[in-house]
GROMACS .gro file of C-alpha atoms in nm:
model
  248
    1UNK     CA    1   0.000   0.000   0.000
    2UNK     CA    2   0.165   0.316  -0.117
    3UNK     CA    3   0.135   0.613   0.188
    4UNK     CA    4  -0.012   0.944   0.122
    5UNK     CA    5   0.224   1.078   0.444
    6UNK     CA    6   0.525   0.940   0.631
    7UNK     CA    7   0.517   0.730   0.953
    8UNK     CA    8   0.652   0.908   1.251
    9UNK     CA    9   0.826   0.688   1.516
   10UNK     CA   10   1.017   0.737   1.831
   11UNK     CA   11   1.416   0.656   1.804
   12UNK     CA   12   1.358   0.632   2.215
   13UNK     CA   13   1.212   0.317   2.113
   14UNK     CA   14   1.521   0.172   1.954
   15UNK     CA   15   1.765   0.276   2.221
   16UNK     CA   16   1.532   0.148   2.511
   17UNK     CA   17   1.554  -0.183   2.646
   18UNK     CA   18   1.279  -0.281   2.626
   19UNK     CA   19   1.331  -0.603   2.342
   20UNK     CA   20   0.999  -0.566   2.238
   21UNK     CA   21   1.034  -0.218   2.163
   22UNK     CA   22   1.342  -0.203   2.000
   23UNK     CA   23   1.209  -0.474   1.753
   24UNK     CA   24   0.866  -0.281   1.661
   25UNK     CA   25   1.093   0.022   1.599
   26UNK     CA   26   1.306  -0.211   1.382
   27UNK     CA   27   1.034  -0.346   1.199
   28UNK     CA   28   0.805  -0.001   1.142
   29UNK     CA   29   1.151   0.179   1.043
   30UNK     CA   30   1.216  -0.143   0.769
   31UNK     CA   31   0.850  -0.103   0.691
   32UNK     CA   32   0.861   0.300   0.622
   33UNK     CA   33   1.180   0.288   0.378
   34UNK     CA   34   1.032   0.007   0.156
   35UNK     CA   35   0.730   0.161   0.090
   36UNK     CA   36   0.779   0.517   0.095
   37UNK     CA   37   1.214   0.599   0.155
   38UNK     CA   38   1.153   0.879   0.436
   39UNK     CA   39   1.079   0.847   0.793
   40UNK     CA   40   0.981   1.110   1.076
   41UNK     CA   41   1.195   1.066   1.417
   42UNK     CA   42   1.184   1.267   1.721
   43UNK     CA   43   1.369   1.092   2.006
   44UNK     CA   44   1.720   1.246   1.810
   45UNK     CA   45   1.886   1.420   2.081
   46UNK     CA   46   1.840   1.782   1.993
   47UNK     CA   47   1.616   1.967   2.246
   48UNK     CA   48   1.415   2.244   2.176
   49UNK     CA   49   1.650   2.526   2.329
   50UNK     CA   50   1.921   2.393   2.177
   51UNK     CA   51   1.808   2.425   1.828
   52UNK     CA   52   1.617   2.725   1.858
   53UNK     CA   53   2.009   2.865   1.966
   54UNK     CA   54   2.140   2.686   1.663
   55UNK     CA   55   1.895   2.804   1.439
   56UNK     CA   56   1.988   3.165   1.555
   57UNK     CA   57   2.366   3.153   1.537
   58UNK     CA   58   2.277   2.992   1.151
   59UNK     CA   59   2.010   3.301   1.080
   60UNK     CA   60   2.267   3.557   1.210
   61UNK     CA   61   2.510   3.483   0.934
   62UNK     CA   62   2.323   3.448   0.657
   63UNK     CA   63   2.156   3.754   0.735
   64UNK     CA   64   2.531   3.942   0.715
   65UNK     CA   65   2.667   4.104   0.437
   66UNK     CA   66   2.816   3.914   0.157
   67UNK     CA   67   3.160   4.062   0.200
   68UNK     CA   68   3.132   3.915   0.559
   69UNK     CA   69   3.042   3.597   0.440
   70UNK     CA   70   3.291   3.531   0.103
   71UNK     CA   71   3.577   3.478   0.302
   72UNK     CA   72   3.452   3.166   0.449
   73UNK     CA   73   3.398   3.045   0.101
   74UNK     CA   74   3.730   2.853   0.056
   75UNK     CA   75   3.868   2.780  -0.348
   76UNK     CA   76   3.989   2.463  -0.419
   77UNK     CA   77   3.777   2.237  -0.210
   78UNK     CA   78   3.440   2.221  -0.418
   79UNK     CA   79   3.227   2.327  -0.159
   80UNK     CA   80   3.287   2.058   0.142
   81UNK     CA   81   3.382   2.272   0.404
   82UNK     CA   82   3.248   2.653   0.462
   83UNK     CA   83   3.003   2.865   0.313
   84UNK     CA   84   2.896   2.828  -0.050
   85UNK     CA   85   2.741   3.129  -0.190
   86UNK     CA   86   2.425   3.197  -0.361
   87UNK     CA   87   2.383   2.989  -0.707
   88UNK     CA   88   2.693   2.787  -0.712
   89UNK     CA   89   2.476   2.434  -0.676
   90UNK     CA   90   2.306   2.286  -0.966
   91UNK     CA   91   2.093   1.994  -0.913
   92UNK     CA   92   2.195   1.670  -1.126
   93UNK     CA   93   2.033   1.663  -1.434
   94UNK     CA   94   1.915   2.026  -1.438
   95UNK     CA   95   2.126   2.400  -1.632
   96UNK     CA   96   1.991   2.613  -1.359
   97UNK     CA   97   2.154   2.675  -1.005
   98UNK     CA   98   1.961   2.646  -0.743
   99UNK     CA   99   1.814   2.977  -0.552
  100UNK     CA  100   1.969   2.889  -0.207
  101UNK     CA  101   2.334   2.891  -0.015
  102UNK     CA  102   2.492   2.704   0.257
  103UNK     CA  103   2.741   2.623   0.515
  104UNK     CA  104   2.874   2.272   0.550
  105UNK     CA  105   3.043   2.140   0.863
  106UNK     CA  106   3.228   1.810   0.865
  107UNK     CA  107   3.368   1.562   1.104
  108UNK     CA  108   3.546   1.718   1.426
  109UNK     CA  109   3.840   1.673   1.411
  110UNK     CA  110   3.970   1.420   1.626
  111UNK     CA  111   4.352   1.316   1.798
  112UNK     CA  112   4.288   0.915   1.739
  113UNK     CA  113   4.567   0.862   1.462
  114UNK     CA  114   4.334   0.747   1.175
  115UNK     CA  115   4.465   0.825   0.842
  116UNK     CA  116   4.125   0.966   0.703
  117UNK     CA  117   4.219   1.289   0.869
  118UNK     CA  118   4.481   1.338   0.624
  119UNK     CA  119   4.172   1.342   0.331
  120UNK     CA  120   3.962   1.578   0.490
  121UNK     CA  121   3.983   1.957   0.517
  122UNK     CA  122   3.974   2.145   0.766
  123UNK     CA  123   3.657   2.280   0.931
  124UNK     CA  124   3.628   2.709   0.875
  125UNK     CA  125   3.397   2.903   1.121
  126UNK     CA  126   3.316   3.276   1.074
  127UNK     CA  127   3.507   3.472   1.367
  128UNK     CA  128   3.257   3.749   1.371
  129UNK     CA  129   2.992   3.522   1.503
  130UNK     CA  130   3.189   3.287   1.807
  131UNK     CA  131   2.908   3.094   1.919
  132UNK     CA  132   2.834   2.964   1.533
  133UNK     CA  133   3.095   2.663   1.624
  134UNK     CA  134   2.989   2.534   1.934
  135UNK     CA  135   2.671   2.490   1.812
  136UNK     CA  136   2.686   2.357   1.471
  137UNK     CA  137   2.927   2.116   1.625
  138UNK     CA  138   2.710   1.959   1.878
  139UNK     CA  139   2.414   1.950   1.637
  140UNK     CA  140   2.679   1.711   1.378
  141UNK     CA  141   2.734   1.523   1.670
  142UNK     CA  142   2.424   1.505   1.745
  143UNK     CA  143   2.255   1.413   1.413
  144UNK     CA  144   2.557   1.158   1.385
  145UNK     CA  145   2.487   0.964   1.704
  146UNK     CA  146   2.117   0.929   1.582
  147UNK     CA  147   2.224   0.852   1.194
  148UNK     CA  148   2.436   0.536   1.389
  149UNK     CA  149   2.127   0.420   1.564
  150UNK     CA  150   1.903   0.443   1.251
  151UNK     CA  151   2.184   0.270   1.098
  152UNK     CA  152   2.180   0.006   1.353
  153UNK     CA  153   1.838  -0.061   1.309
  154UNK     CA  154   1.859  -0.084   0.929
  155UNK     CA  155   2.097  -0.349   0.958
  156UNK     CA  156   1.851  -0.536   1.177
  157UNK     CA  157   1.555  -0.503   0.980
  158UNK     CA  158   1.802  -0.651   0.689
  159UNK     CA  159   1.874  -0.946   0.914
  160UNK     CA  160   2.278  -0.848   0.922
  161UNK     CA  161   2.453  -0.816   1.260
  162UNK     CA  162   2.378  -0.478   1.405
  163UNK     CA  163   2.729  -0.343   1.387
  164UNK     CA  164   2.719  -0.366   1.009
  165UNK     CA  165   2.777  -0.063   0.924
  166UNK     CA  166   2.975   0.086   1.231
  167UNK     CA  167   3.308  -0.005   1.036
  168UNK     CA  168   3.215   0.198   0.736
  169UNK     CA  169   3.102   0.508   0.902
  170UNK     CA  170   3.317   0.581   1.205
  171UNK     CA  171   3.474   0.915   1.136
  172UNK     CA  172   3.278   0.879   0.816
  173UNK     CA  173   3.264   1.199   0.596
  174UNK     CA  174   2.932   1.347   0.682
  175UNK     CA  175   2.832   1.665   0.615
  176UNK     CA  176   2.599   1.955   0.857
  177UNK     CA  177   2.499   2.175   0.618
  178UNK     CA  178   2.264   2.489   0.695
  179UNK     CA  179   2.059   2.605   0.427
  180UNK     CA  180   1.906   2.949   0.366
  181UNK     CA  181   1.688   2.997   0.057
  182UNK     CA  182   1.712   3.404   0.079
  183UNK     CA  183   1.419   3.589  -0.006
  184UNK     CA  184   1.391   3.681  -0.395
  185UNK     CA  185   1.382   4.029  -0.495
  186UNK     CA  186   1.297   4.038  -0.843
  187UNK     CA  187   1.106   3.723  -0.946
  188UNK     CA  188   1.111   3.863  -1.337
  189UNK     CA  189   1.479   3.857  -1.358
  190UNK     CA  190   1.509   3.501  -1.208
  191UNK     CA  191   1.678   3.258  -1.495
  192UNK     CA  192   1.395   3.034  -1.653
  193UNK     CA  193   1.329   2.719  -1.459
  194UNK     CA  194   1.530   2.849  -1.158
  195UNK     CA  195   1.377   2.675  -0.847
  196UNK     CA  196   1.455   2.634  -0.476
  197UNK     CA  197   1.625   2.300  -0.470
  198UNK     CA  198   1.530   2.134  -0.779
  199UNK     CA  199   1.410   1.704  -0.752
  200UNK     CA  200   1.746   1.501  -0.683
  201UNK     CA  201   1.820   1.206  -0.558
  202UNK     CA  202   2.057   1.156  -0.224
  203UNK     CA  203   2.385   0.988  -0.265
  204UNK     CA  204   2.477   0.921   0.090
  205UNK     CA  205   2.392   0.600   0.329
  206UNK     CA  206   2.044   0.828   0.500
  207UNK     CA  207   1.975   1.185   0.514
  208UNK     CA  208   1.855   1.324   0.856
  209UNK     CA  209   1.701   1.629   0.779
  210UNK     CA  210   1.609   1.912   1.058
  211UNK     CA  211   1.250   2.107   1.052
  212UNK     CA  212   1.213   2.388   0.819
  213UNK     CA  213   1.106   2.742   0.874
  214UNK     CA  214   0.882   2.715   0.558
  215UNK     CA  215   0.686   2.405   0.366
  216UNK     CA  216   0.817   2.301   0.050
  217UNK     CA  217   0.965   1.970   0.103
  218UNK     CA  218   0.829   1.694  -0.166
  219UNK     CA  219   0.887   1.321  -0.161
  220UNK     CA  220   0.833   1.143  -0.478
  221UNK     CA  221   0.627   0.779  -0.461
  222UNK     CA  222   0.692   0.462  -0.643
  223UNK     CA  223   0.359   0.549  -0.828
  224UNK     CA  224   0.516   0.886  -0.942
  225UNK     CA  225   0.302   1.093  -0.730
  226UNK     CA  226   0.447   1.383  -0.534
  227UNK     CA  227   0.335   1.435  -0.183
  228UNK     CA  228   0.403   1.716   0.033
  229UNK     CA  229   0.632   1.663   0.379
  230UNK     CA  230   0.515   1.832   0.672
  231UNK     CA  231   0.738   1.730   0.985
  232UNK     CA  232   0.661   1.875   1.334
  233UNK     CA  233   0.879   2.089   1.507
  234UNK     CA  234   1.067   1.792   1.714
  235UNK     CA  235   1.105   1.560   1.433
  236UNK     CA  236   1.374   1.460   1.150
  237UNK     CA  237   1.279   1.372   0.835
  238UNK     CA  238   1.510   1.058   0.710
  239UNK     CA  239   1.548   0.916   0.383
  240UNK     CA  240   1.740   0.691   0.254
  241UNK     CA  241   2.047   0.697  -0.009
  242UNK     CA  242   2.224   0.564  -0.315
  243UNK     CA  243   2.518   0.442  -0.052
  244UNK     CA  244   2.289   0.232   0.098
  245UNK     CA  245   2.160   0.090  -0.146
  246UNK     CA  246   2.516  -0.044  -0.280
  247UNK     CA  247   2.624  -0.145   0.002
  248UNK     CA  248   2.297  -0.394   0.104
   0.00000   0.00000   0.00000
């Protein structure tokens, strides 16, 4: 039966022990991604004040100048680390950037000897606004220690040892990236076809994605049929990848 909305569950379930509770969660989470690919969670780990502060610090830049904001936007390293400016993404498949810009934040760095570090660049954070690190930090941390549960509970639902995936994701190259779609002036001298965030598929293992200030988020059906997302303010929405996908 296809779903006309996604199934909201409680990852408190999952990391209770309660047996009988973990495996419902297991089996409703299996049961979601099959039939529809998205999920809503609350249960993640980020309160309330927390990311009402986060969304703030996040706001505060984007609202600043661009000459306050360019120099965070570092050449060479197509956009992984830092702020990416206003049309520089263009959806797969599509001529026209998208009307949006971001700020990605990767793995912490860490003191543990692994190799990897030597791959990744280094996290920038804008040193007009001092609180934009602390939080964006905990929130990847955050998001990351949830994305290993869902994880766990994927490779359950699969019937593979729960640990699967823990190998293949620990200091794994996520990304925390902050979107603002800034407001649009002059609709008539938009390019043709420009849009938001234009339909694309998601590479990675699963996407957690935190509540919007706006609607506008679409999930496409097996039928074809586009429905509309509406999350509530203490949820992620969580789909599932291409990575995945290849690796199961």
């Amino acid at each position: 039966m296809l779903l006309d909305e996604i199934p909201s569950l409680d990852l408190a379930d999952f990391r209770s022990t309660d047996p009988a509770r973990k495996a419902n969660f297991v089996q409703d989470l299996g049961h979601a991604f099959n039939t529809i690919g998205f999920v809503a969670i609350k249960g993640h780990g980020l309160s309330e004040p927390f990311t009402n502060s986060l969304y703030q610090q996040v706001e505060t830049f984007f609202k600043s100048a661009d000459e306050v904001k360019k120099p965070y936007e570092i050449a060479g390293i197509s956009g992984q680390r830092g702020y990416v400016g206003k049309g520089k993404e263009t959806a797969k498949g599509f001529n026209v950037p998208d009307l949006k810009e971001f700020y990605h934040v990767g793995q912490p760095f860490k003191e543990d000897g692994d190799s990897v570090w030597d791959e990744y660049p280094s996290n920038v954070f804008p040193n007009e606004f001092p609180e934009f690190e602390k939080y964006t930090v905990e929130a990847f941390q955050t998001l990351e220690s949830a994305g290993k549960s869902l994880l766990q509970a994927i490779a359950l639902y699969l019937e593979l040892p729960e640990d699967y995936f823990e190998p293949r994701v620990v200091n794994g190259n996520s990304i925390l990236r902050a979107i603002h779609y800034f407001p649009i002036e002059n609709p008539d001298a938009l390019p043709v076809g420009a849009v938001r965030a234009a339909a694309h598929g998601d590479i990675n293992l699963i996407t957690l994605l935190m509540g919007a200030s706006a609607e506008g988020l679409e999930v496409l059906r097996m039928d074809g049929k586009w429905i509309a997302i509406t999350a509530l303010p203490d949820q992620l929405v969580v789909n599932v990848g291409d990575m995945l996908d290849r690796l199961t």
